[in-house]
Short mmCIF file of C-alpha atoms in Angstrom, two decimals:
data_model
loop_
_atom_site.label_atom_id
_atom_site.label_comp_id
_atom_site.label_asym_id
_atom_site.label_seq_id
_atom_site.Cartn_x
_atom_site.Cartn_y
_atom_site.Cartn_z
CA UNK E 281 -55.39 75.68 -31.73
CA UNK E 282 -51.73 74.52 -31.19
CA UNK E 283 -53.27 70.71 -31.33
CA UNK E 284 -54.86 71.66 -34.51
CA UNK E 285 -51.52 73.32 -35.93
CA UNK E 286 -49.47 70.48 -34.59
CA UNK E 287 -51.35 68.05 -36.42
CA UNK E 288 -51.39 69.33 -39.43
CA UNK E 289 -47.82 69.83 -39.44
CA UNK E 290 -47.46 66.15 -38.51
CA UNK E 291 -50.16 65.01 -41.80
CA UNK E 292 -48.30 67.16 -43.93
CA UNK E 293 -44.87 65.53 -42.66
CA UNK E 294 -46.10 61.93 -43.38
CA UNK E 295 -47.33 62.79 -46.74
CA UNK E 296 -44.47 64.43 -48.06
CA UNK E 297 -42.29 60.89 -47.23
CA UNK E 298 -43.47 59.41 -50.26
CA UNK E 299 -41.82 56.39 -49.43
CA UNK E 300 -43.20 55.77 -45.81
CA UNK E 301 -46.88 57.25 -47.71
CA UNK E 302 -46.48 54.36 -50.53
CA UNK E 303 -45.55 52.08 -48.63
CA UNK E 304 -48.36 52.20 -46.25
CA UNK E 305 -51.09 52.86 -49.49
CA UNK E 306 -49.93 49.71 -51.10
CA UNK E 307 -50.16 47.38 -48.20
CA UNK E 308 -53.18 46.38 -47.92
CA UNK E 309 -53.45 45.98 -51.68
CA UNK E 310 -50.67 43.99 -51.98
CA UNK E 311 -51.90 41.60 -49.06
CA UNK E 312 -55.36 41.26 -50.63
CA UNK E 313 -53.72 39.82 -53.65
CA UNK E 314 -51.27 38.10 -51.91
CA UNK E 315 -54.17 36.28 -49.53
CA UNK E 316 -56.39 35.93 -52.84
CA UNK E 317 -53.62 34.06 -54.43
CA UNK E 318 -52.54 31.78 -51.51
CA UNK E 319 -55.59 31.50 -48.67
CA UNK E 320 -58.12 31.19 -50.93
CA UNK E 321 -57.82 27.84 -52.02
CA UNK E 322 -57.10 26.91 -48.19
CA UNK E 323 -60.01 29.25 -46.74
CA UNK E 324 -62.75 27.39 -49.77
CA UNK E 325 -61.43 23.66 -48.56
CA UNK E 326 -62.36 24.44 -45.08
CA UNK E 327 -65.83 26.00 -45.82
CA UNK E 328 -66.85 22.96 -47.79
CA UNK E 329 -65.33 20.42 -45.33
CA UNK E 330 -67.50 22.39 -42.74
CA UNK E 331 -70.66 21.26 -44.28
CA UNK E 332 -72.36 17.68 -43.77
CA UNK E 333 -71.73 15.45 -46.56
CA UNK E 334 -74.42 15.31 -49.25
CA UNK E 335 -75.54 18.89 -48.41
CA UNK E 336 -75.60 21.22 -51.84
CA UNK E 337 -74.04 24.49 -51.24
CA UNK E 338 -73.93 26.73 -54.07
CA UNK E 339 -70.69 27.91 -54.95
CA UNK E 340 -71.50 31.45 -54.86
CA UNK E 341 -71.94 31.29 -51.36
CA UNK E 342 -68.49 29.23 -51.09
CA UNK E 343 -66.89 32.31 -53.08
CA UNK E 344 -68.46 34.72 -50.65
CA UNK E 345 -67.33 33.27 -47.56
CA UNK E 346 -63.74 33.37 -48.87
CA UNK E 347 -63.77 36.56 -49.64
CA UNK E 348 -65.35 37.70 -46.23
CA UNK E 349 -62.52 36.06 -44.94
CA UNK E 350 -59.88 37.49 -46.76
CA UNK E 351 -61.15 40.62 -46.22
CA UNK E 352 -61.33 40.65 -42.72
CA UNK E 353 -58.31 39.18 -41.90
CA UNK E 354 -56.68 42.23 -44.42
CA UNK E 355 -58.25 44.87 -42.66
CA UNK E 356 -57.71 43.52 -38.90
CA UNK E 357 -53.83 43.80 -39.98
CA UNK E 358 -53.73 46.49 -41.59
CA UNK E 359 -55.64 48.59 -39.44
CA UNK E 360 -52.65 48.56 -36.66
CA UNK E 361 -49.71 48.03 -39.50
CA UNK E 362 -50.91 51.33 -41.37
CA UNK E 363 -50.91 53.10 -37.90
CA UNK E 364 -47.66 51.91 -37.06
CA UNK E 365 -46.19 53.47 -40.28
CA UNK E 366 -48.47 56.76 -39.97
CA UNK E 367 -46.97 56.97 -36.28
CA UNK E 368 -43.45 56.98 -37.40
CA UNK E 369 -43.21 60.30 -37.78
CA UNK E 370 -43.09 61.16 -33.91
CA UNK E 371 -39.96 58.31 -33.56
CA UNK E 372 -38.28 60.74 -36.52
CA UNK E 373 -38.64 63.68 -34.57
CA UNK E 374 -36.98 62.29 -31.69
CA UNK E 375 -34.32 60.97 -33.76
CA UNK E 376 -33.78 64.10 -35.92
CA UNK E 377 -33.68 66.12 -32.73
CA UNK E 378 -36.92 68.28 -33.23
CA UNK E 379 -38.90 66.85 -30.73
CA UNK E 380 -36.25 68.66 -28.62
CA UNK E 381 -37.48 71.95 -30.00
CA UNK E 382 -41.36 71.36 -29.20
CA UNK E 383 -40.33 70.83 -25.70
CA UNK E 384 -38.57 73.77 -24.96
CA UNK E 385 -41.39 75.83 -27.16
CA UNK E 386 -44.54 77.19 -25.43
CA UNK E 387 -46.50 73.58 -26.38
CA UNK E 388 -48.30 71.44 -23.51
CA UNK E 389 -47.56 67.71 -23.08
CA UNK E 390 -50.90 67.03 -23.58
CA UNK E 391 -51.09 68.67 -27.46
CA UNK E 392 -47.64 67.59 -28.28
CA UNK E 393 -48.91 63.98 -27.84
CA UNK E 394 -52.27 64.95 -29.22
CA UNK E 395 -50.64 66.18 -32.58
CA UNK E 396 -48.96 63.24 -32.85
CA UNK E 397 -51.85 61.00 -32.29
CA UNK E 398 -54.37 63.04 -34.28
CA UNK E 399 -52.01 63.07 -37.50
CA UNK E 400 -51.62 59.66 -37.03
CA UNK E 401 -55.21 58.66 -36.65
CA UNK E 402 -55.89 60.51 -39.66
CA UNK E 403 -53.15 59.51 -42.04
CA UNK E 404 -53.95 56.04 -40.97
CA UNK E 405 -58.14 56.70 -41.64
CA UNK E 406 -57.34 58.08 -44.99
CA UNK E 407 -55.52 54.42 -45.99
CA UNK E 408 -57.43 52.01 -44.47
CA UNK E 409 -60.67 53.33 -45.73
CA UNK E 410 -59.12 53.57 -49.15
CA UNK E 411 -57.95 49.87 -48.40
CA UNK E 412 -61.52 49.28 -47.20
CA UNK E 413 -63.09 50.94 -50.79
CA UNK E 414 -60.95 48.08 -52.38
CA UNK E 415 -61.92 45.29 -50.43
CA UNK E 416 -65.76 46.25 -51.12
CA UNK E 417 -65.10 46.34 -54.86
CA UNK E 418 -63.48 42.83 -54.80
CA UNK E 419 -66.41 41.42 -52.70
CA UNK E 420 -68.44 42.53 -55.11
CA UNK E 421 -66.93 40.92 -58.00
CA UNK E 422 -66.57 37.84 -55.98
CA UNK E 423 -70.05 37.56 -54.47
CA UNK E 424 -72.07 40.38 -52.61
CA UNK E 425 -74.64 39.36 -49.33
CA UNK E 426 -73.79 42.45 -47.40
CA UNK E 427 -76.49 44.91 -46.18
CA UNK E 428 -76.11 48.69 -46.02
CA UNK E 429 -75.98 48.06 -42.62
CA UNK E 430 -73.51 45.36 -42.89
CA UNK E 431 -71.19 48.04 -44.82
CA UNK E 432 -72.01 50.69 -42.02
CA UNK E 433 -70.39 48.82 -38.65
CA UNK E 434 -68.33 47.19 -41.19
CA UNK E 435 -66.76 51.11 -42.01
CA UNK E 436 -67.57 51.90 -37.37
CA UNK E 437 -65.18 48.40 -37.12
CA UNK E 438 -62.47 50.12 -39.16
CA UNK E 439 -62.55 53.44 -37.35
CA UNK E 440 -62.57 51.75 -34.25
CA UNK E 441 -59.56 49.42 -35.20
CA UNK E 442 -57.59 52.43 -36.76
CA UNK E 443 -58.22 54.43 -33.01
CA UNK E 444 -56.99 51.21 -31.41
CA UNK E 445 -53.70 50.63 -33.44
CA UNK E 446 -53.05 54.25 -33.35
CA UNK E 447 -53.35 54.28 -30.00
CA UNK E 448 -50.74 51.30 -29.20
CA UNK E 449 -48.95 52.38 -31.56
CA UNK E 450 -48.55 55.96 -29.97
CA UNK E 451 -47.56 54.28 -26.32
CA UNK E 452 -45.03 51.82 -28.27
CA UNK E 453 -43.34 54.81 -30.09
CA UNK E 454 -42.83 56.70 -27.06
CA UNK E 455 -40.08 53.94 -26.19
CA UNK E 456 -38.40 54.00 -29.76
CA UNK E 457 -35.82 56.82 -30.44
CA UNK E 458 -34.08 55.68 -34.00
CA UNK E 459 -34.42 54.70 -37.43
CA UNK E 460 -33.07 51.00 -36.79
CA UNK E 461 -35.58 50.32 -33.63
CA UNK E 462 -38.67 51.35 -36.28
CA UNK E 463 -37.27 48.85 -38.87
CA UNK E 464 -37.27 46.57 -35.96
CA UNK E 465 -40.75 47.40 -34.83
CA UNK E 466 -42.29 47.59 -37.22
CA UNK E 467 -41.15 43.76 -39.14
CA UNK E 468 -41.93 42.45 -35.99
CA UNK E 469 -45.49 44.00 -35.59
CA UNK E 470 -45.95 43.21 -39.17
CA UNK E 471 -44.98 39.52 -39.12
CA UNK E 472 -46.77 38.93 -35.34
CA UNK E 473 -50.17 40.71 -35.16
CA UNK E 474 -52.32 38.79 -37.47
CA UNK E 475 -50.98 35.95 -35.41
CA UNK E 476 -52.08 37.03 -32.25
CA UNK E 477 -55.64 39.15 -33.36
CA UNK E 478 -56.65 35.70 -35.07
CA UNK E 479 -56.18 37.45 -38.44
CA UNK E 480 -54.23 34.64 -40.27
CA UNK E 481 -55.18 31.58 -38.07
CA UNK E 482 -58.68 31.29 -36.12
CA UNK E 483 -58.01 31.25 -32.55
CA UNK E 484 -60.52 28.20 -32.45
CA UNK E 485 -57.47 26.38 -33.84
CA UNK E 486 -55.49 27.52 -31.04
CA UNK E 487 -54.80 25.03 -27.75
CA UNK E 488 -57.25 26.03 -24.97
CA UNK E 489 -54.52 27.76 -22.94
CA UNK E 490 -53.26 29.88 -25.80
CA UNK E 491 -56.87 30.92 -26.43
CA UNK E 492 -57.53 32.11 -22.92
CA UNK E 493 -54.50 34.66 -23.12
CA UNK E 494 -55.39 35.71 -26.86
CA UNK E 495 -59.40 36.13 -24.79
CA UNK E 496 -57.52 39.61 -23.48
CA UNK E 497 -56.07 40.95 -26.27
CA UNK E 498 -58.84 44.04 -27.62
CA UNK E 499 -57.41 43.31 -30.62
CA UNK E 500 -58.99 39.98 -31.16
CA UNK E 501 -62.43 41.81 -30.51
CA UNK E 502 -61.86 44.30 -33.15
CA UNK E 503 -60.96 40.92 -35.63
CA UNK E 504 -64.39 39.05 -34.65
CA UNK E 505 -66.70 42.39 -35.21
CA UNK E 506 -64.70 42.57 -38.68
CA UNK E 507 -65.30 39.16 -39.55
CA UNK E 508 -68.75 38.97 -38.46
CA UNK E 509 -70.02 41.86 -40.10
CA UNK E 510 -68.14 40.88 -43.49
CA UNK E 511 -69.91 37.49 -43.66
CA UNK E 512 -72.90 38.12 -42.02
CA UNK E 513 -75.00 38.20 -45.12
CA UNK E 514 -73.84 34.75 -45.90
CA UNK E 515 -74.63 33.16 -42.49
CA UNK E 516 -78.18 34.78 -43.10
CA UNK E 517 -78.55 33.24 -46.29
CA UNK E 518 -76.82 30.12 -45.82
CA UNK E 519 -80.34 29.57 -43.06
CA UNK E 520 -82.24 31.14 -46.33
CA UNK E 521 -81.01 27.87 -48.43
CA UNK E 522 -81.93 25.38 -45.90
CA UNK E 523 -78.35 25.07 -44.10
CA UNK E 524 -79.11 23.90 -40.76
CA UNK E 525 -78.38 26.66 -38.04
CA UNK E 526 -76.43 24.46 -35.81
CA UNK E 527 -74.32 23.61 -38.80
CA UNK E 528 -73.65 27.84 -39.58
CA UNK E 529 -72.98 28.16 -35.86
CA UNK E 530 -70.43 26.25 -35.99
CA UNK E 531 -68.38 27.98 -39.08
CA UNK E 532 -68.90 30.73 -37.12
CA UNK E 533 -67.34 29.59 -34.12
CA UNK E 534 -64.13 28.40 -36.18
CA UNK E 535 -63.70 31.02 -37.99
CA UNK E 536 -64.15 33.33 -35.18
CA UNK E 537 -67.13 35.39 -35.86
CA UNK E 538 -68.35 34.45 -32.05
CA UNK E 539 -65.50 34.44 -29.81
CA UNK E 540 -65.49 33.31 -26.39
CA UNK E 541 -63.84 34.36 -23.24
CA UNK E 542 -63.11 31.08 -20.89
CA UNK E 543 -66.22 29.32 -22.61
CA UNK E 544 -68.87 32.34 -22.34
CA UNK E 545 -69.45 33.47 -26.00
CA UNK E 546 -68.83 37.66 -25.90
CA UNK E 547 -71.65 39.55 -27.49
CA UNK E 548 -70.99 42.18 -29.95
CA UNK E 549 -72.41 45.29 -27.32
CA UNK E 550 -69.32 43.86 -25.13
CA UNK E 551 -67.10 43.36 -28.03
CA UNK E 552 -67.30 47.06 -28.89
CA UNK E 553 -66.76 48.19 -25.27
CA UNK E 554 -64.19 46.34 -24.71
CA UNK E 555 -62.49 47.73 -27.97
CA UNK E 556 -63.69 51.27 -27.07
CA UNK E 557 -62.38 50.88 -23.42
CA UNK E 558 -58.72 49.97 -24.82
CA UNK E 559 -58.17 52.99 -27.18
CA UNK E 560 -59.42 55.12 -24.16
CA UNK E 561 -56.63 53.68 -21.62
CA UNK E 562 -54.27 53.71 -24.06
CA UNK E 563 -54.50 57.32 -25.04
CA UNK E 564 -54.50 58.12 -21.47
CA UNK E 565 -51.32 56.50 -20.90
CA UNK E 566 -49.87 58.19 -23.73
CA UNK E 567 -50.21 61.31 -22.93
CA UNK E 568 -49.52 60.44 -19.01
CA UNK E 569 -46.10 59.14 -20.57
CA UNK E 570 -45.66 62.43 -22.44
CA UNK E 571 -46.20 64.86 -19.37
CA UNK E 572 -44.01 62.47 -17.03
CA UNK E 573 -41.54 63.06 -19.60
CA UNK E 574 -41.88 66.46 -20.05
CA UNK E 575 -41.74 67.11 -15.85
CA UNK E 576 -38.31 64.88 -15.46
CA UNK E 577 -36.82 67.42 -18.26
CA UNK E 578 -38.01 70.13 -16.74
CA UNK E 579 -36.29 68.96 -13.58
#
């Protein structure tokens, strides 16, 4: 019951800052234009470059894989950026003193942290899916080859990614204790992530070193099961036109739909477990972090 009242203190808390609320609604939307107006020309060059010459592609499909693209890099970002911003609201307790107050109340480690996590998984759920609502409506006006199914562990992906950035986001802001170190947090996290998830540059492209270290990052798991089940539709009708499957193999090995861990291609059962297994630890260790805390105070 205190969780339950905790976190819907927290929800209401991040609402009511309209401009932390805005800011983290409008991402997304501003990225998608923002990648529709620069990466799309770049993302459609490489698709047709991928293809042997002399084989007739129609464009629709060129438009689609684009926009798969775009949309998967959007939401692998802004799945952990939104969370970062929903998750402020525990670093402006701390700074405003209040946090203080909870720990001197009659409130467990354990639901202090789990308010703070819960309000933040929620606030963050409520934009991304609204970001991910968007991103369907511009696929279809582009070109639609997604399944129902597609859409389904398209929306599981999300939830999944939203847990996971949450999560890190939770452990991260256990550390921070002012308004200047979440400025500082949060550019960096913004300008870095896509980076290393594979978002805004395939980590096919990357040197065989840098991939192996990227190989144990969750969050380049949670970017591959986005990716593939955005353009999965296309890859299945790319083999309905005629396109030869070692030929869609291989866009889906540089863009990063199969990923690989030291040369052994991950399947997607593994992919997810290896997602689900991160948010897990990482929630553990947050609210380890919280009652470690909590006894040193009491001490």
């Amino acid at each position: 019951m205190k969780i339950l009242t905790l976190t819907k203190r927290n929800i209401k808390l991040f609402f009511k800052d309209k401009g932390m609320f805005f800011t983290s609604l409008t991402t997304p939307v501003v990225l998608l234009v923002l990648y529709a107006t620069f990466l799309a020309g770049i993302y459609r060059d490489t698709f047709v470059a991928s293809f042997p010459p002399g084989m007739a592609v129609s464009d629709a499909i060129i438009d689609g894989c684009v926009a798969g693209q775009l949309i998967s890099s959007l939401l692998a970002v802004s799945c952990v950026t939104v969370a970062f911003c929903s998750n402020f609201v525990m670093v402006q307790d701390k700074a405003s003193g209040t946090l203080k107050d909870f720990t001197v109340a009659p409130v467990r480690p354990y639901e202090l942290a789990l308010g703070y996590y819960l309000a933040a998984l929620l606030s963050s759920m409520a934009v991304c899916f609204a970001a991910l609502a968007v991103c369907l409506a511009y696929v279809a006006c582009v070109g639609w080859y997604m399944s129902f199914a597609d859409v389904l562990l398209l929306a599981l992906d999300v939830f999944l990614l939203v847990m996971f950035g949450t999560a890190i986001s939770s452990v991260i802001n256990f550390f921070l204790s002012s308004q200047g170190q979440i400025s500082a947090v949060g550019a960096v996290i913004s300008a870095g992530y896509g980076f290393i998830c594979g978002a805004y540059i395939p980590i096919s492209q990357f040197s065989a070193g840098l991939r192996g270290v990227i190989s144990f990052l969750p969050g380049t798991y949670g970017t591959a099961l986005v990716r593939g089940h955005s353009m999965n539709g296309l890859f299945n009708e790319m083999l309905a036109e005629g396109v030869p499957r070692q030929v869609v193999d291989g866009i889906m090995d540089a863009i990063d739909c199969n990923i690989y861990f030291f040369g052994d291609k991950v399947p997607v059962s593994v992919q997810y477990i290896v997602l689900a297994t991160a948010v897990a630890a990482l929630i553990a260790l947050y609210v380890l972090l919280n009652a470690v805390k909590n006894r040193k105070e009491a001490r």
